[in-house]
């Protein structure tokens, strides 16, 4: 056992042994093993540009048996393996650090097959979230997990990270929807439990364990997901408020009084202006309020009226805009959804995706602002996120990628306030060093024991999470 009960990492990762590449070619076919540097390049840096390194090869198996053959080849040769889906992860967990083999899920394209009677969908890990959503809708159902990277993020990636997103308030995170998984463990064993039964208490919940395991225990190849009833109508409103504390209070009131509330999001004035400038968008509210709160309601017909009448009854609100048609709703969401891309344009950001107790959220943001100003006077703190879940995305631009002083200070503040250092993006590489702020030594020892059982040689995503 290594530090904190973790499994020792096989290092160095670089596999310059031509026999490994030969084994991979034998496992999946030569055309599915990529070593050309130009073709590898887009897969070697993460979405933020902060993390990455060269891979020794990328493999693109088409089915579970191919994945098992790759894992077996890597295990036999002590080669580190990094799973990658759409490469939209924001904690550096899906890119190589230097010499690992990348396993791309892009060719794991089963389905998506919707079972309209059971209200379930079966999909290969490489199918995108957007494709699953559209297949569900076409069959009269709905997959409610949603995030703005929907057309790049894969269903396997969303399961591996237990993705949250825009509708957690009403529908929970990905794990709530996972009915079954097929995966290849670090041992090379295939575990497959895709019966899709709503009730199935037959021992350990391996699907639940693999969900959120960030590619450290197994490679997810197929997923069975539960669907929900689609709403008759959806409406979105944006409204200006004076500060984050007011946004928290209005959100709490909406949760009590507004049936069908599905999303409550915030952006601050400086981020809103940044997005408008980056994408040549007109302001949604003028003058720009200090904080813009976006509320989404879904349910029976009349959603827009219910939303407007709720807002009319809340005292002290600024101007608002309501949209019920798809284009109008998307336009209102855009000011929130373009925050990640707009901030990325300023250079690789440091991202802190944190959950905070609702009553302490404003104070932590204020304290974080002071710490950033003191430690890095030329850096900028941007704040936005899923306020309905107490989940804020604090992003800092203008910091050296390797400068971890602000990371330490901000994550320390969050932990002191009783928050979580990762609300929905996972731990990845970005936060592995700070896991002890969130988990006790006993918990981390249990993590290490699970890792040692399912990935005894530590070949899967070394350095991530543990
Ligand atoms: C603009 C933008 C908005 C976002 N918004 C949200 C949001 O609202 N909520 C949210 O939760 N996240 C959000 N994210 C983060 C990201 O989209 C999610 O983490 C998503 O689940 C990652 O999916 P992916 O296919 O891109 O995975 P990747 O980035 O490729 O990988 C992510 C992790 O999962 C592992 N992995 C990938 N595929 C597999 C597999 N088949 N088996 C085992 N492990 C695997 C990787 O090793 C890595 O550790 C956002 C990202 C962007 C760029």
XYZ file of C-alpha atoms and ligand atoms in Angstrom:
519
model
C 0.000 0.000 0.000
C 1.120 3.514 -0.737
C 0.374 6.787 1.023
C -3.160 6.967 2.543
C -3.825 3.373 1.604
C -3.542 4.063 -2.105
C -2.187 1.533 -4.556
C 1.393 2.233 -5.651
C 1.521 3.599 -9.176
C 3.521 1.802 -11.838
C 5.974 4.461 -12.970
C 7.238 5.694 -15.307
C 4.084 5.455 -17.404
C 5.879 5.590 -20.728
C 5.618 2.306 -22.552
C 8.359 2.386 -25.160
C 8.193 -1.364 -25.464
C 7.126 -2.075 -29.054
C 5.749 -5.393 -27.852
C 3.030 -3.558 -25.901
C 1.869 -1.804 -29.068
C 1.951 -5.153 -30.869
C -0.228 -6.704 -28.160
C -2.676 -3.809 -28.425
C -2.813 -4.257 -32.212
C -3.528 -7.931 -31.729
C -6.223 -7.041 -29.176
C -8.277 -4.600 -31.264
C -6.842 -4.655 -34.789
C -3.982 -2.499 -36.085
C -6.263 0.239 -37.459
C -7.634 0.807 -33.959
C -4.243 1.560 -32.383
C -3.182 5.133 -33.088
C 0.412 6.233 -32.597
C 0.500 9.088 -35.093
C 1.390 12.220 -33.060
C -0.935 14.524 -35.028
C -3.901 12.265 -34.395
C -3.011 11.876 -30.732
C -2.559 15.610 -30.116
C -6.244 16.612 -29.633
C -6.574 13.898 -26.992
C -3.472 14.869 -25.022
C -4.675 18.131 -23.481
C -7.786 18.568 -21.405
C -10.642 20.952 -22.195
C -9.232 23.696 -19.948
C -5.727 23.471 -21.401
C -4.300 23.098 -17.881
C -3.669 19.356 -17.853
C -2.146 16.827 -20.203
C 0.926 15.102 -21.564
C 1.926 12.777 -24.381
C 0.259 9.373 -24.769
C 2.233 6.429 -26.087
C -0.784 5.261 -28.100
C -4.549 5.518 -28.292
C -6.788 2.480 -28.702
C -10.374 2.628 -29.963
C -12.093 -0.703 -29.205
C -15.597 -1.231 -30.577
C -17.022 -3.518 -27.910
C -16.603 -4.823 -24.372
C -14.522 -7.806 -25.500
C -12.094 -5.418 -27.206
C -11.838 -3.308 -24.048
C -11.186 -6.452 -21.998
C -8.416 -7.486 -24.422
C -6.808 -4.021 -24.063
C -6.980 -4.096 -20.262
C -5.521 -7.598 -20.221
C -2.659 -6.540 -22.520
C -1.934 -3.501 -20.350
C -2.093 -5.523 -17.160
C 0.243 -8.169 -18.520
C 2.808 -5.510 -19.425
C 2.276 -3.145 -16.451
C 1.124 -0.376 -18.786
C -0.949 2.507 -17.424
C -4.293 3.109 -19.139
C -6.395 6.289 -19.176
C -10.051 6.144 -20.265
C -11.243 9.078 -22.325
C -14.749 9.899 -23.502
C -15.557 13.321 -24.925
C -12.603 14.959 -23.101
C -14.869 17.605 -21.575
C -13.917 16.729 -17.993
C -12.763 19.722 -15.981
C -10.398 18.117 -13.428
C -7.708 16.671 -15.692
C -8.777 13.037 -15.163
C -9.201 11.928 -18.767
C -5.875 12.917 -20.320
C -2.443 11.286 -20.168
C 0.296 12.712 -17.961
C 3.169 11.217 -19.913
C 3.246 7.896 -21.708
C 0.034 6.104 -20.726
C -2.104 4.321 -23.291
C -5.330 6.211 -23.913
C -8.479 4.150 -24.269
C -10.978 6.181 -26.263
C -14.628 5.195 -25.871
C -15.518 6.892 -29.165
C -16.168 3.609 -30.979
C -18.247 2.041 -28.181
C -21.398 3.017 -30.046
C -24.104 0.560 -28.984
C -27.598 2.086 -29.430
C -28.958 4.163 -27.900
C -31.835 1.678 -27.635
C -34.888 2.988 -25.784
C -37.258 0.478 -24.212
C -40.514 2.440 -24.398
C -42.367 0.078 -22.075
C -39.839 0.059 -19.248
C -38.789 3.689 -19.735
C -35.089 2.837 -20.031
C -32.268 3.377 -22.466
C -29.278 1.157 -23.190
C -26.269 2.967 -24.624
C -22.632 2.296 -25.387
C -20.189 4.397 -23.384
C -19.195 6.452 -26.438
C -22.713 7.672 -27.270
C -23.043 11.348 -26.371
C -25.338 12.670 -23.684
C -27.183 14.693 -26.351
C -27.784 11.554 -28.440
C -29.268 9.779 -25.426
C -31.487 12.791 -24.655
C -32.751 12.932 -28.255
C -33.371 9.170 -28.456
C -35.372 9.332 -25.215
C -37.441 12.288 -26.484
C -38.139 10.592 -29.808
C -39.610 7.645 -27.894
C -41.807 9.886 -25.715
C -39.522 9.777 -22.665
C -36.909 12.098 -21.189
C -33.348 11.686 -19.910
C -33.156 14.632 -17.516
C -29.395 14.831 -16.859
C -28.237 17.858 -18.833
C -25.141 20.022 -19.128
C -23.892 22.433 -21.725
C -21.216 20.024 -23.037
C -24.078 17.628 -23.938
C -23.012 17.155 -27.569
C -19.410 16.208 -26.721
C -19.627 14.567 -23.291
C -20.211 10.813 -23.563
C -22.674 8.822 -21.540
C -19.730 6.747 -20.235
C -17.967 9.936 -19.130
C -21.072 11.243 -17.389
C -21.395 7.951 -15.531
C -17.670 7.797 -14.706
C -17.873 11.307 -13.205
C -21.416 10.975 -11.776
C -22.157 14.203 -13.644
C -24.604 16.663 -12.125
C -25.599 19.544 -14.361
C -28.634 21.739 -14.745
C -31.485 19.624 -13.352
C -30.062 18.118 -10.160
C -32.573 20.145 -8.134
C -35.414 18.018 -9.498
C -33.787 14.858 -10.844
C -30.568 14.282 -8.904
C -27.173 13.393 -10.327
C -26.333 10.687 -12.875
C -26.082 7.927 -10.268
C -29.818 8.241 -9.552
C -30.562 7.153 -13.133
C -28.080 4.292 -13.511
C -29.915 0.954 -13.473
C -27.032 -1.168 -14.673
C -23.534 -1.149 -16.110
C -21.260 -3.334 -18.190
C -17.620 -2.634 -17.466
C -14.136 -4.100 -17.610
C -12.388 -3.965 -14.247
C -8.673 -3.359 -13.799
C -8.327 -7.127 -13.352
C -9.570 -7.611 -16.935
C -12.810 -9.180 -15.654
C -16.038 -8.152 -17.379
C -18.897 -7.316 -15.002
C -22.258 -7.023 -16.715
C -25.549 -6.346 -14.951
C -27.893 -4.819 -17.489
C -31.225 -6.415 -16.553
C -32.596 -2.946 -15.853
C -34.786 -3.978 -12.924
C -36.056 -1.060 -10.861
C -35.765 -3.216 -7.732
C -32.758 -5.492 -7.471
C -31.241 -5.910 -4.011
C -28.762 -8.644 -4.796
C -25.596 -7.530 -3.087
C -23.103 -4.771 -3.668
C -24.159 -2.024 -6.049
C -21.250 -2.264 -8.482
C -22.915 0.138 -10.912
C -23.247 2.710 -8.126
C -19.592 2.179 -7.197
C -18.322 2.552 -10.754
C -20.450 5.677 -11.156
C -18.176 8.511 -10.045
C -15.032 6.326 -9.983
C -13.375 8.477 -12.692
C -11.846 5.620 -14.642
C -9.870 4.353 -11.639
C -11.687 1.037 -11.065
C -12.973 -0.053 -14.452
C -13.777 0.993 -17.994
C -17.524 1.487 -18.473
C -18.628 0.044 -21.827
C -22.464 -0.062 -21.711
C -24.970 1.683 -19.463
C -28.681 1.138 -18.753
C -30.386 4.347 -17.634
C -33.833 5.082 -16.218
C -35.892 7.714 -18.030
C -38.542 10.083 -16.653
C -41.847 11.485 -17.886
C -41.339 14.498 -20.168
C -43.041 17.734 -19.118
C -45.887 19.232 -21.139
C -44.266 22.633 -20.932
C -40.990 24.215 -19.820
C -40.403 27.875 -19.056
C -37.284 29.832 -18.130
C -37.003 33.209 -16.405
C -34.034 35.389 -15.598
C -34.315 38.013 -12.904
C -31.884 40.512 -11.406
C -31.073 40.411 -7.673
C -28.694 42.435 -5.516
C -26.418 39.699 -4.184
C -25.857 35.964 -3.794
C -27.644 35.854 -0.435
C -30.815 37.194 -2.103
C -30.427 34.637 -4.914
C -30.251 31.877 -2.260
C -33.383 33.235 -0.526
C -35.402 33.526 -3.771
C -34.313 30.017 -4.774
C -35.448 28.626 -1.405
C -38.808 30.365 -1.829
C -39.124 28.952 -5.365
C -38.420 25.437 -4.079
C -41.192 25.844 -1.493
C -43.794 27.566 -3.634
C -43.138 26.808 -7.294
C -44.104 23.273 -8.360
C -41.884 21.822 -11.067
C -38.812 23.966 -10.344
C -35.952 22.170 -12.145
C -33.081 24.631 -12.265
C -31.797 27.635 -10.324
C -28.573 29.110 -11.702
C -26.598 32.298 -11.046
C -24.166 34.472 -12.919
C -22.562 37.695 -11.700
C -22.392 40.970 -13.602
C -18.704 40.726 -14.574
C -19.139 37.176 -15.953
C -22.259 38.193 -17.819
C -20.398 41.052 -19.491
C -17.450 38.746 -20.286
C -19.829 36.310 -22.060
C -21.593 39.124 -23.937
C -18.254 40.443 -25.181
C -16.843 37.007 -26.036
C -19.868 35.934 -28.087
C -21.272 39.312 -29.220
C -24.507 38.812 -27.283
C -26.922 41.545 -26.236
C -27.488 41.923 -22.474
C -30.482 39.905 -21.276
C -31.302 42.416 -18.539
C -30.455 46.112 -18.687
C -28.982 47.650 -16.684
C -26.816 44.611 -15.854
C -27.835 43.501 -12.329
C -25.157 42.528 -9.771
C -26.479 38.941 -9.846
C -28.714 37.293 -12.464
C -30.798 34.354 -11.245
C -32.133 31.911 -13.859
C -35.099 29.726 -12.898
C -36.499 26.875 -15.003
C -39.881 25.287 -14.377
C -41.251 22.181 -16.122
C -44.534 20.332 -15.795
C -48.153 20.615 -16.876
C -49.221 23.349 -19.321
C -49.090 26.838 -17.829
C -45.441 26.695 -16.664
C -44.693 30.216 -17.944
C -47.724 31.656 -16.149
C -46.778 29.893 -12.908
C -43.225 31.202 -13.159
C -44.319 34.775 -13.939
C -46.854 34.818 -11.129
C -44.252 33.477 -8.663
C -41.798 36.225 -9.642
C -44.518 38.879 -9.375
C -45.121 37.789 -5.791
C -41.473 38.061 -4.666
C -40.661 41.421 -3.139
C -37.715 43.534 -4.176
C -36.774 41.799 -7.444
C -35.212 43.678 -10.369
C -36.268 43.337 -14.004
C -37.012 39.912 -15.432
C -37.503 38.106 -18.754
C -39.506 34.896 -19.289
C -39.333 32.495 -22.272
C -41.394 29.400 -23.023
C -40.422 28.416 -26.582
C -37.236 26.386 -27.118
C -35.303 29.176 -28.873
C -36.195 31.759 -26.231
C -35.234 29.406 -23.418
C -31.905 28.583 -25.070
C -31.175 32.307 -25.474
C -31.710 32.887 -21.752
C -29.611 29.836 -20.812
C -26.795 30.993 -23.093
C -25.544 33.690 -20.733
C -24.993 30.943 -18.137
C -23.822 28.155 -20.448
C -21.140 30.212 -22.204
C -19.321 30.984 -18.939
C -16.906 28.035 -19.228
C -15.934 28.787 -22.867
C -15.643 32.545 -22.224
C -13.375 32.071 -19.193
C -11.264 29.545 -21.118
C -10.462 32.257 -23.659
C -8.518 34.090 -20.923
C -6.054 31.188 -20.626
C -6.139 27.917 -18.651
C -8.300 28.638 -15.599
C -8.046 27.169 -12.122
C -11.492 25.697 -11.491
C -13.076 25.107 -8.097
C -16.396 23.307 -8.461
C -17.630 23.431 -4.878
C -20.782 22.814 -2.830
C -21.493 25.107 0.078
C -24.112 25.246 2.811
C -26.740 27.719 1.503
C -26.420 30.094 4.456
C -22.619 30.337 4.209
C -22.268 30.665 0.455
C -22.062 34.457 0.233
C -19.443 34.683 3.001
C -17.192 32.024 1.415
C -17.274 33.802 -1.948
C -16.343 37.079 -0.200
C -13.460 35.404 1.652
C -12.281 33.694 -1.560
C -12.225 37.065 -3.298
C -9.982 38.455 -0.553
C -7.612 35.462 -0.671
C -7.282 35.629 -4.452
C -6.587 39.381 -4.305
C -3.947 38.881 -1.592
C -2.180 35.925 -3.228
C -2.452 36.878 -6.894
C -3.384 40.549 -7.346
C -3.528 40.308 -11.143
C -5.748 37.213 -11.204
C -9.563 37.406 -11.571
C -12.197 35.402 -9.731
C -15.331 34.470 -11.703
C -18.387 33.065 -9.925
C -21.342 31.240 -11.464
C -23.160 27.959 -11.026
C -26.020 25.804 -9.891
C -27.139 27.811 -6.856
C -30.196 25.601 -6.384
C -27.810 22.814 -5.295
C -25.474 25.125 -3.351
C -22.963 24.374 -6.137
C -20.841 27.298 -7.283
C -18.101 27.247 -9.893
C -15.333 29.554 -8.679
C -12.899 30.038 -11.577
C -9.657 31.961 -11.383
C -8.048 33.283 -14.554
C -4.593 34.810 -14.852
C -2.785 32.275 -12.654
C 0.146 30.157 -13.709
C -1.185 26.600 -14.315
C 1.304 25.216 -11.779
C 0.652 27.828 -9.091
C -1.375 25.957 -6.459
C -1.390 28.640 -3.730
C -4.870 29.886 -4.620
C -6.149 26.306 -5.025
C -5.009 25.524 -1.511
C -6.495 28.708 -0.046
C -9.896 28.470 -1.759
C -10.383 24.731 -1.216
C -9.307 25.205 2.430
C -11.968 27.917 2.894
C -14.615 25.661 1.389
C -13.688 22.747 3.650
C -13.661 25.009 6.752
C -17.163 26.186 5.856
C -18.439 22.586 5.737
C -18.587 22.487 1.940
C -17.368 19.928 -0.584
C -14.239 20.539 -2.675
C -15.926 18.788 -5.608
C -19.643 19.136 -6.169
C -19.957 17.428 -9.556
C -16.760 17.430 -11.631
C -14.889 14.876 -9.532
C -11.411 14.902 -8.011
C -9.324 13.991 -11.059
C -5.755 15.195 -10.962
C -6.750 18.724 -10.056
C -7.899 17.964 -6.520
C -6.244 14.631 -5.657
C -3.832 16.469 -3.367
C -6.736 17.910 -1.381
C -8.849 14.777 -1.019
C -7.986 14.629 2.716
C -9.836 17.947 3.137
C -13.018 16.143 2.155
C -12.515 12.541 3.277
C -11.189 11.031 6.514
C -8.079 8.792 6.605
C -10.423 5.841 7.232
C -12.473 6.670 4.136
C -9.355 7.085 2.016
C -8.067 3.724 3.302
C -11.375 2.158 2.233
C -10.984 3.790 -1.203
C -7.485 2.288 -1.416
C -8.787 -1.171 -0.485
C -11.470 -0.994 -3.193
C -8.897 0.202 -5.712
C -6.534 -2.629 -4.769
C -9.317 -5.210 -5.200
C -10.611 -4.034 -8.576
C -7.350 -2.717 -10.071
C -4.654 -4.721 -8.259
C -1.782 -3.482 -10.425
C -2.882 0.165 -10.313
C -2.934 0.445 -14.101
C -6.193 2.418 -14.405
C -5.788 6.188 -14.345
C -2.845 6.335 -11.923
C -2.625 9.649 -10.066
C -6.343 10.381 -10.475
C -8.497 10.629 -7.355
C -6.129 8.753 -5.019
C -18.757 23.613 -21.115
C -18.779 22.527 -20.076
C -19.829 22.457 -19.170
C -19.873 21.450 -18.211
N -20.914 21.417 -17.335
C -20.978 20.423 -16.423
C -22.076 20.361 -15.497
O -22.967 21.204 -15.501
N -22.093 19.333 -14.618
C -21.108 18.378 -14.586
O -21.183 17.473 -13.761
N -20.053 18.437 -15.434
C -19.972 19.423 -16.337
N -18.905 19.485 -17.193
C -17.817 18.502 -17.075
C -17.929 17.317 -18.052
O -18.736 17.605 -19.145
C -18.456 16.103 -17.352
O -17.548 15.719 -16.351
C -18.684 14.901 -18.273
O -19.318 13.905 -17.514
C -17.408 14.329 -18.862
O -17.746 13.447 -19.922
P -16.651 13.081 -21.029
O -17.214 12.025 -21.906
O -16.186 14.296 -21.716
O -15.503 12.464 -20.127
P -13.920 12.706 -20.193
O -13.624 14.137 -19.986
O -13.363 12.079 -21.398
O -13.472 11.886 -18.889
C -13.846 12.306 -17.604
C -13.428 11.245 -16.580
O -14.175 10.060 -16.790
C -13.300 8.966 -17.124
N -13.982 8.214 -18.184
C -14.460 8.676 -19.367
N -15.066 7.689 -20.042
C -14.972 6.580 -19.279
C -15.406 5.229 -19.425
N -16.066 4.819 -20.513
N -15.130 4.366 -18.420
C -14.467 4.743 -17.316
N -14.021 5.995 -17.133
C -14.278 6.908 -18.088
C -11.990 9.599 -17.545
O -10.896 8.748 -17.316
C -11.965 10.846 -16.683
O -11.506 10.532 -15.389
C -18.835 20.495 -18.160
C -17.789 20.566 -19.072
C -17.750 21.560 -20.025
C -16.618 21.598 -20.994
